[in-house]
């Protein structure tokens, strides 16, 4: 089992392995960097095929949170936790209370929130054991449902408009054609905002009901999941899976901008360079999909949704800075985003 030599280790400050025999809890809590504040990141519950896979996943995700929070201008560092187990069959309130005790032992250097396989109800169990938890709706603001997805969608919408301003000289989306891949929690909210702004929607999802609803509600044009990455449009918004921008899809793209919610849209960093060479403006995913983490922070601080939204609107300035620097230095936007994040959280790399 490798931790320090895992490719995603990248100077993690702390990695905690904790277990509780009575409830079957096996968890790994990773704290990547706390230069800007305590680390915050979701708790993923997943039936990992091996411990190494779980270690790699938690390190990779935790590091990503450092970059995301730094560019979202939050006083937070990056962390993440994983519970090894099947969320469909192995969840119990006792297991999450044991998880709460494990989080408590990290002493506030890690703040847990929900992620794939965990829910607001699970966070409530955790909250009975520790105050270092986010993603719980205290009911103080009726505009807050406990679901971060609408805030994520709002950030994507802000980032997408800024990309349109940079590329097409206007952030008026009226009659711009936006292809949305994935009509889930984030994608559907994004469609609602795009429709309200006058955009023409082209949509695809594996779920035919979501597609039909978008056709009826927004007058969207439905295409198949195989076609959505090659439709002729102004903007592509990937809101389904990671890795969709790859050698195969880049050849077929017929858009000027990529701006969507999905994490890790580029299969490899070099695909960012390929997009630049092809003249496609890419709004880095983790920069524009940070609205959810902003909301988790503001909710924890007891601040109203109006303040969350104001903060999310700051995403426009950050992507603008990334686009400007990338253009001036002839670099990919993804590369520039990473360097800007590192400047903000004060990464010091050892001399080679
Ligand atoms: P979700 O599971 O609610 O929705 C994903 C949708 O994509 C589903 O409707 C699914 O049917 C569809 N889909 C899957 N494969 C597809 C394919 N090949 N073609 C077309 N559609 C396909 O997830 P979500 O919460 O909306 O998140 C979407 C993406 O955004 C994910 O990559 C997620 O990691 C990322 N993200 C979400 C949030 C959030 O607040 N929910 C925050 C940051 C990033």
Short mmCIF file of C-alpha atoms and ligand atoms in Angstrom, two decimals:
data_model
loop_
_atom_site.label_atom_id
_atom_site.label_comp_id
_atom_site.label_asym_id
_atom_site.label_seq_id
_atom_site.Cartn_x
_atom_site.Cartn_y
_atom_site.Cartn_z
CA UNK A 1 0.00 0.00 0.00
CA UNK A 2 1.52 3.30 -1.10
CA UNK A 3 0.64 6.69 0.31
CA UNK A 4 3.69 8.97 0.09
CA UNK A 5 4.59 7.59 -3.34
CA UNK A 6 1.05 7.73 -4.77
CA UNK A 7 1.01 10.02 -7.83
CA UNK A 8 -1.70 12.16 -6.16
CA UNK A 9 0.13 12.56 -2.82
CA UNK A 10 1.60 15.93 -3.81
CA UNK A 11 2.71 17.15 -0.39
CA UNK A 12 -0.42 16.27 1.60
CA UNK A 13 -0.14 17.65 5.14
CA UNK A 14 -1.97 14.79 6.81
CA UNK A 15 -3.64 11.51 5.92
CA UNK A 16 -5.67 9.78 8.63
CA UNK A 17 -6.85 6.19 8.54
CA UNK A 18 -9.65 5.47 11.02
CA UNK A 19 -11.88 2.49 11.70
CA UNK A 20 -14.65 1.44 14.04
CA UNK A 21 -15.18 -2.27 14.39
CA UNK A 22 -18.68 -2.04 15.87
CA UNK A 23 -20.12 -0.16 12.86
CA UNK A 24 -17.77 -1.43 10.14
CA UNK A 25 -16.43 2.07 9.44
CA UNK A 26 -13.26 2.20 7.39
CA UNK A 27 -12.37 5.74 6.40
CA UNK A 28 -9.45 7.73 5.06
CA UNK A 29 -9.38 11.48 5.72
CA UNK A 30 -6.94 13.47 3.60
CA UNK A 31 -5.86 17.02 4.38
CA UNK A 32 -3.94 18.39 1.42
CA UNK A 33 -3.26 21.98 2.36
CA UNK A 34 -4.46 24.36 5.09
CA UNK A 35 -2.49 27.50 4.18
CA UNK A 36 -5.70 29.46 3.55
CA UNK A 37 -7.82 27.87 6.29
CA UNK A 38 -9.19 24.54 7.49
CA UNK A 39 -9.59 21.99 4.73
CA UNK A 40 -13.11 21.39 3.44
CA UNK A 41 -14.29 18.60 1.17
CA UNK A 42 -17.01 16.03 0.79
CA UNK A 43 -17.18 12.52 2.19
CA UNK A 44 -17.48 9.96 -0.60
CA UNK A 45 -18.85 6.51 0.21
CA UNK A 46 -17.89 4.01 -2.47
CA UNK A 47 -17.27 0.25 -2.72
CA UNK A 48 -13.63 0.65 -3.77
CA UNK A 49 -12.13 -2.48 -5.33
CA UNK A 50 -8.94 -2.04 -3.27
CA UNK A 51 -7.51 0.09 -0.48
CA UNK A 52 -5.00 1.54 -2.95
CA UNK A 53 -7.86 2.73 -5.14
CA UNK A 54 -9.47 4.44 -2.13
CA UNK A 55 -6.18 6.09 -1.16
CA UNK A 56 -5.59 7.37 -4.68
CA UNK A 57 -9.13 8.71 -4.93
CA UNK A 58 -9.07 10.57 -1.62
CA UNK A 59 -5.66 12.12 -2.34
CA UNK A 60 -6.69 13.19 -5.86
CA UNK A 61 -9.98 14.70 -4.68
CA UNK A 62 -8.46 16.40 -1.65
CA UNK A 63 -5.75 18.08 -3.72
CA UNK A 64 -8.44 19.26 -6.15
CA UNK A 65 -10.30 20.95 -3.29
CA UNK A 66 -7.24 23.05 -2.39
CA UNK A 67 -7.19 24.43 -5.93
CA UNK A 68 -10.95 24.91 -6.07
CA UNK A 69 -11.24 26.79 -2.76
CA UNK A 70 -8.19 28.95 -3.51
CA UNK A 71 -9.62 30.12 -6.84
CA UNK A 72 -13.06 30.58 -5.27
CA UNK A 73 -11.45 33.07 -2.84
CA UNK A 74 -12.60 31.10 0.19
CA UNK A 75 -10.70 31.06 3.49
CA UNK A 76 -10.43 27.30 3.19
CA UNK A 77 -7.93 24.63 2.32
CA UNK A 78 -8.44 21.32 0.55
CA UNK A 79 -9.43 18.02 2.08
CA UNK A 80 -11.63 15.04 1.39
CA UNK A 81 -12.69 11.79 3.02
CA UNK A 82 -13.75 8.42 1.72
CA UNK A 83 -15.66 5.66 3.45
CA UNK A 84 -14.93 2.26 1.96
CA UNK A 85 -18.32 0.59 1.59
CA UNK A 86 -21.43 0.30 -0.53
CA UNK A 87 -23.81 3.20 0.17
CA UNK A 88 -26.77 1.10 -1.04
CA UNK A 89 -26.32 -1.64 1.57
CA UNK A 90 -23.84 -0.56 4.24
CA UNK A 91 -25.16 2.78 5.49
CA UNK A 92 -26.34 3.07 9.09
CA UNK A 93 -26.80 6.05 11.40
CA UNK A 94 -24.22 4.46 13.76
CA UNK A 95 -21.65 4.29 10.94
CA UNK A 96 -22.01 8.03 10.30
CA UNK A 97 -21.83 8.80 14.01
CA UNK A 98 -18.53 6.87 14.08
CA UNK A 99 -17.47 8.94 11.05
CA UNK A 100 -18.33 12.06 13.04
CA UNK A 101 -16.01 10.94 15.84
CA UNK A 102 -13.23 10.31 13.31
CA UNK A 103 -13.68 13.83 11.89
CA UNK A 104 -13.71 15.28 15.42
CA UNK A 105 -10.33 13.68 16.11
CA UNK A 106 -8.77 15.63 13.24
CA UNK A 107 -9.41 18.66 15.45
CA UNK A 108 -11.01 21.07 12.99
CA UNK A 109 -8.31 20.79 10.34
CA UNK A 110 -10.91 18.99 8.18
CA UNK A 111 -14.54 19.99 7.62
CA UNK A 112 -16.73 17.28 6.12
CA UNK A 113 -19.68 17.74 3.73
CA UNK A 114 -21.74 15.48 1.49
CA UNK A 115 -20.48 13.92 -1.74
CA UNK A 116 -21.22 10.92 -3.95
CA UNK A 117 -22.86 8.25 -1.78
CA UNK A 118 -23.59 10.51 1.21
CA UNK A 119 -26.60 12.73 1.96
CA UNK A 120 -27.67 15.66 4.17
CA UNK A 121 -29.22 13.07 6.56
CA UNK A 122 -25.81 11.38 6.92
CA UNK A 123 -24.28 14.80 7.70
CA UNK A 124 -26.82 15.24 10.48
CA UNK A 125 -25.58 12.03 12.10
CA UNK A 126 -22.02 13.29 11.76
CA UNK A 127 -23.07 16.62 13.28
CA UNK A 128 -24.18 14.85 16.47
CA UNK A 129 -20.47 14.10 17.09
CA UNK A 130 -18.59 17.08 15.67
CA UNK A 131 -19.15 20.70 14.71
CA UNK A 132 -16.71 20.36 11.81
CA UNK A 133 -19.39 19.60 9.24
CA UNK A 134 -21.05 21.55 6.40
CA UNK A 135 -23.93 20.93 4.03
CA UNK A 136 -26.59 20.99 6.74
CA UNK A 137 -29.61 23.19 6.20
CA UNK A 138 -30.54 24.91 9.45
CA UNK A 139 -33.74 26.32 7.90
CA UNK A 140 -32.70 29.94 8.58
CA UNK A 141 -33.07 31.04 4.93
CA UNK A 142 -36.07 29.80 2.91
CA UNK A 143 -34.02 30.19 -0.30
CA UNK A 144 -31.76 27.41 0.99
CA UNK A 145 -32.89 23.83 0.39
CA UNK A 146 -29.69 22.08 1.48
CA UNK A 147 -28.96 21.13 -2.15
CA UNK A 148 -25.79 22.87 -3.44
CA UNK A 149 -26.57 22.09 -7.12
CA UNK A 150 -28.47 25.32 -7.93
CA UNK A 151 -25.48 27.29 -6.61
CA UNK A 152 -23.10 25.21 -8.69
CA UNK A 153 -25.30 25.89 -11.72
CA UNK A 154 -25.28 29.63 -10.96
CA UNK A 155 -21.47 29.67 -10.89
CA UNK A 156 -21.33 27.80 -14.18
CA UNK A 157 -23.79 30.29 -15.67
CA UNK A 158 -21.63 33.22 -14.49
CA UNK A 159 -18.46 31.59 -15.88
CA UNK A 160 -20.14 30.72 -19.16
CA UNK A 161 -21.33 34.31 -19.64
CA UNK A 162 -17.83 35.62 -18.99
CA UNK A 163 -16.48 33.17 -21.56
CA UNK A 164 -19.05 34.45 -24.08
CA UNK A 165 -17.98 38.03 -23.33
CA UNK A 166 -14.31 37.11 -23.89
CA UNK A 167 -14.85 35.06 -27.03
CA UNK A 168 -17.81 36.75 -28.71
CA UNK A 169 -17.55 40.25 -27.26
CA UNK A 170 -20.91 40.10 -25.44
CA UNK A 171 -22.36 38.25 -22.49
CA UNK A 172 -25.85 38.58 -23.92
CA UNK A 173 -26.78 34.94 -24.43
CA UNK A 174 -29.88 35.71 -26.48
CA UNK A 175 -30.02 33.30 -29.41
CA UNK A 176 -26.62 31.77 -28.62
CA UNK A 177 -26.81 27.99 -29.08
CA UNK A 178 -25.74 26.13 -25.96
CA UNK A 179 -25.35 22.34 -26.01
CA UNK A 180 -25.86 20.86 -22.54
CA UNK A 181 -24.62 17.32 -21.91
CA UNK A 182 -26.38 15.92 -18.83
CA UNK A 183 -29.65 17.19 -17.35
CA UNK A 184 -29.10 16.14 -13.75
CA UNK A 185 -29.04 18.27 -10.63
CA UNK A 186 -26.72 20.90 -12.08
CA UNK A 187 -27.44 20.59 -15.81
CA UNK A 188 -31.17 21.10 -15.44
CA UNK A 189 -30.80 24.21 -13.26
CA UNK A 190 -28.27 25.56 -15.75
CA UNK A 191 -30.77 25.03 -18.59
CA UNK A 192 -33.35 27.01 -16.66
CA UNK A 193 -30.96 29.98 -16.33
CA UNK A 194 -29.82 29.76 -19.95
CA UNK A 195 -33.41 29.63 -21.17
CA UNK A 196 -34.31 32.67 -19.06
CA UNK A 197 -31.35 34.48 -20.67
CA UNK A 198 -32.71 33.71 -24.15
CA UNK A 199 -30.24 30.98 -25.20
CA UNK A 200 -31.26 28.23 -27.63
CA UNK A 201 -30.73 24.87 -25.97
CA UNK A 202 -29.57 21.58 -27.45
CA UNK A 203 -29.70 18.80 -24.85
CA UNK A 204 -28.84 15.15 -24.29
CA UNK A 205 -29.16 12.79 -21.35
CA UNK A 206 -29.35 9.04 -20.85
CA UNK A 207 -32.57 9.71 -18.98
CA UNK A 208 -35.28 10.21 -21.61
CA UNK A 209 -37.70 11.78 -19.11
CA UNK A 210 -35.29 14.61 -18.31
CA UNK A 211 -34.83 15.22 -22.02
CA UNK A 212 -38.59 15.35 -22.62
CA UNK A 213 -39.05 17.75 -19.71
CA UNK A 214 -36.35 20.08 -21.08
CA UNK A 215 -37.93 19.95 -24.55
CA UNK A 216 -41.33 20.86 -23.12
CA UNK A 217 -40.16 23.44 -20.57
CA UNK A 218 -37.40 25.21 -22.53
CA UNK A 219 -38.18 24.40 -26.16
CA UNK A 220 -34.83 22.56 -26.23
CA UNK A 221 -33.73 20.50 -29.23
CA UNK A 222 -33.01 16.91 -28.17
CA UNK A 223 -30.09 15.00 -29.65
CA UNK A 224 -28.66 11.59 -28.75
CA UNK A 225 -25.90 11.15 -26.18
CA UNK A 226 -23.59 10.16 -29.05
CA UNK A 227 -24.25 13.38 -30.93
CA UNK A 228 -24.10 16.03 -28.21
CA UNK A 229 -20.30 16.51 -28.33
CA UNK A 230 -20.31 17.11 -32.07
CA UNK A 231 -23.31 19.40 -32.53
CA UNK A 232 -22.85 22.74 -34.21
CA UNK A 233 -23.29 25.26 -31.37
CA UNK A 234 -21.66 28.32 -29.81
CA UNK A 235 -21.05 26.79 -26.39
CA UNK A 236 -20.78 23.25 -25.03
CA UNK A 237 -21.63 22.75 -21.34
CA UNK A 238 -20.52 19.28 -20.17
CA UNK A 239 -22.62 18.55 -17.07
CA UNK A 240 -22.43 14.77 -16.89
CA UNK A 241 -19.13 12.93 -16.62
CA UNK A 242 -15.42 13.63 -16.49
CA UNK A 243 -12.96 12.88 -19.31
CA UNK A 244 -15.31 13.94 -22.12
CA UNK A 245 -12.70 16.18 -23.75
CA UNK A 246 -10.27 13.69 -25.23
CA UNK A 247 -8.50 12.76 -28.47
CA UNK A 248 -11.73 11.37 -29.94
CA UNK A 249 -14.08 14.22 -29.03
CA UNK A 250 -11.74 17.15 -29.80
CA UNK A 251 -11.68 16.23 -33.50
CA UNK A 252 -15.46 16.41 -33.66
CA UNK A 253 -16.09 19.58 -31.64
CA UNK A 254 -17.98 22.35 -33.44
CA UNK A 255 -18.19 24.94 -30.64
CA UNK A 256 -16.20 28.04 -29.70
CA UNK A 257 -16.46 27.65 -25.93
CA UNK A 258 -16.53 24.82 -23.41
CA UNK A 259 -18.00 25.83 -20.05
CA UNK A 260 -19.76 23.27 -17.90
CA UNK A 261 -20.07 21.74 -14.45
CA UNK A 262 -18.57 18.26 -14.82
CA UNK A 263 -15.39 17.68 -12.84
CA UNK A 264 -12.18 16.74 -14.71
CA UNK A 265 -13.56 17.38 -18.18
CA UNK A 266 -10.12 17.15 -19.79
CA UNK A 267 -8.98 13.54 -20.01
CA UNK A 268 -5.35 14.75 -19.80
CA UNK A 269 -3.79 18.19 -19.32
CA UNK A 270 -2.52 18.11 -22.90
CA UNK A 271 -6.15 18.27 -24.09
CA UNK A 272 -6.20 21.84 -22.73
CA UNK A 273 -3.39 22.67 -25.16
CA UNK A 274 -5.22 20.94 -27.99
CA UNK A 275 -8.32 23.05 -27.31
CA UNK A 276 -6.23 26.23 -27.33
CA UNK A 277 -4.65 25.23 -30.65
CA UNK A 278 -8.11 24.50 -32.07
CA UNK A 279 -9.30 27.97 -30.99
CA UNK A 280 -11.78 26.65 -28.42
CA UNK A 281 -11.98 28.70 -25.21
CA UNK A 282 -12.12 26.39 -22.19
CA UNK A 283 -13.44 27.72 -18.87
CA UNK A 284 -11.62 25.46 -16.35
CA UNK A 285 -14.20 23.20 -14.71
CA UNK A 286 -13.11 23.54 -11.10
CA UNK A 287 -13.12 27.34 -11.34
CA UNK A 288 -16.67 27.71 -12.60
CA UNK A 289 -18.24 24.78 -10.69
CA UNK A 290 -17.22 26.13 -7.27
CA UNK A 291 -20.66 27.59 -6.45
CA UNK A 292 -21.60 24.55 -4.37
CA UNK A 293 -18.58 24.80 -2.09
CA UNK A 294 -19.15 28.54 -1.69
CA UNK A 295 -22.70 27.78 -0.52
CA UNK A 296 -21.51 25.10 1.93
CA UNK A 297 -19.14 27.67 3.44
CA UNK A 298 -21.73 30.47 3.70
CA UNK A 299 -24.37 28.12 5.10
CA UNK A 300 -21.89 27.01 7.79
CA UNK A 301 -21.13 30.62 8.62
CA UNK A 302 -24.87 31.31 8.99
CA UNK A 303 -24.82 33.89 6.18
CA UNK A 304 -27.79 34.44 3.85
CA UNK A 305 -28.11 33.08 0.33
CA UNK A 306 -27.84 36.63 -1.04
CA UNK A 307 -24.22 36.69 0.20
CA UNK A 308 -23.54 33.27 -1.33
CA UNK A 309 -24.75 34.53 -4.70
CA UNK A 310 -22.70 37.73 -4.45
CA UNK A 311 -19.59 35.68 -3.78
CA UNK A 312 -20.35 33.32 -6.66
CA UNK A 313 -20.58 36.31 -8.99
CA UNK A 314 -16.86 36.82 -8.25
CA UNK A 315 -16.17 33.78 -10.43
CA UNK A 316 -16.49 36.16 -13.40
CA UNK A 317 -13.39 38.12 -12.35
CA UNK A 318 -11.35 34.98 -11.75
CA UNK A 319 -12.12 33.38 -15.12
CA UNK A 320 -11.48 36.70 -16.81
CA UNK A 321 -8.04 36.87 -15.21
CA UNK A 322 -7.35 33.30 -16.36
CA UNK A 323 -8.47 34.04 -19.94
CA UNK A 324 -6.39 37.24 -20.08
CA UNK A 325 -3.24 35.58 -18.75
CA UNK A 326 -3.66 32.55 -21.00
CA UNK A 327 -4.00 34.79 -24.05
CA UNK A 328 -1.04 37.00 -23.13
CA UNK A 329 1.24 34.06 -22.36
CA UNK A 330 -0.08 31.72 -25.06
CA UNK A 331 -0.84 29.01 -22.53
CA UNK A 332 -3.83 26.80 -21.92
CA UNK A 333 -6.47 28.13 -19.53
CA UNK A 334 -6.23 24.98 -17.39
CA UNK A 335 -2.48 25.47 -16.90
CA UNK A 336 -2.93 29.14 -16.01
CA UNK A 337 -5.73 28.31 -13.54
CA UNK A 338 -3.50 25.84 -11.70
CA UNK A 339 -0.63 28.34 -11.44
CA UNK A 340 -2.98 31.08 -10.23
CA UNK A 341 -4.41 28.76 -7.56
CA UNK A 342 -0.88 27.84 -6.44
CA UNK A 343 0.00 31.53 -6.14
CA UNK A 344 -3.06 32.03 -3.96
CA UNK A 345 -2.50 29.13 -1.60
CA UNK A 346 1.22 29.78 -1.52
CA UNK A 347 2.58 26.57 -2.99
CA UNK A 348 6.32 26.34 -2.59
CA UNK A 349 7.76 23.63 -4.80
CA UNK A 350 11.09 22.10 -3.88
CA UNK A 351 13.85 23.06 -6.32
CA UNK A 352 14.60 20.21 -8.70
P1 LIG B 1 -26.29 14.10 -11.60
O1 LIG B 1 -25.93 12.69 -11.37
O2 LIG B 1 -27.49 14.68 -10.92
O3 LIG B 1 -26.50 14.35 -13.17
C1 LIG B 1 -25.71 13.80 -14.17
C2 LIG B 1 -26.61 13.60 -15.39
O4 LIG B 1 -25.80 13.20 -16.49
C3 LIG B 1 -27.66 12.50 -15.18
O5 LIG B 1 -28.93 13.00 -15.52
C4 LIG B 1 -27.20 11.40 -16.12
O6 LIG B 1 -28.27 10.64 -16.66
C5 LIG B 1 -26.49 12.19 -17.19
N1 LIG B 1 -25.54 11.43 -17.98
C6 LIG B 1 -24.68 10.46 -17.57
N2 LIG B 1 -23.95 10.03 -18.63
C7 LIG B 1 -24.33 10.76 -19.69
C8 LIG B 1 -23.93 10.79 -21.06
N3 LIG B 1 -22.98 9.98 -21.53
N4 LIG B 1 -24.52 11.68 -21.87
C9 LIG B 1 -25.48 12.51 -21.42
N5 LIG B 1 -25.91 12.51 -20.14
C10 LIG B 1 -25.33 11.65 -19.29
O7 LIG B 1 -24.99 14.95 -11.26
P2 LIG B 1 -24.88 16.50 -10.95
O8 LIG B 1 -24.93 16.71 -9.48
O9 LIG B 1 -25.81 17.26 -11.84
O10 LIG B 1 -23.37 16.78 -11.40
C11 LIG B 1 -23.03 16.84 -12.77
C12 LIG B 1 -21.52 17.00 -12.90
O11 LIG B 1 -21.10 18.18 -12.22
C13 LIG B 1 -20.70 15.86 -12.26
O12 LIG B 1 -19.53 15.66 -13.01
C14 LIG B 1 -20.34 16.43 -10.90
O13 LIG B 1 -19.14 15.85 -10.39
C15 LIG B 1 -20.13 17.88 -11.23
N6 LIG B 1 -20.32 18.77 -10.08
C16 LIG B 1 -21.52 18.79 -9.41
C17 LIG B 1 -21.68 19.66 -8.33
C18 LIG B 1 -23.01 19.73 -7.60
O14 LIG B 1 -23.22 20.69 -6.83
N7 LIG B 1 -23.93 18.79 -7.79
C19 LIG B 1 -20.63 20.48 -7.92
C20 LIG B 1 -19.43 20.46 -8.63
C21 LIG B 1 -19.29 19.60 -9.72
#
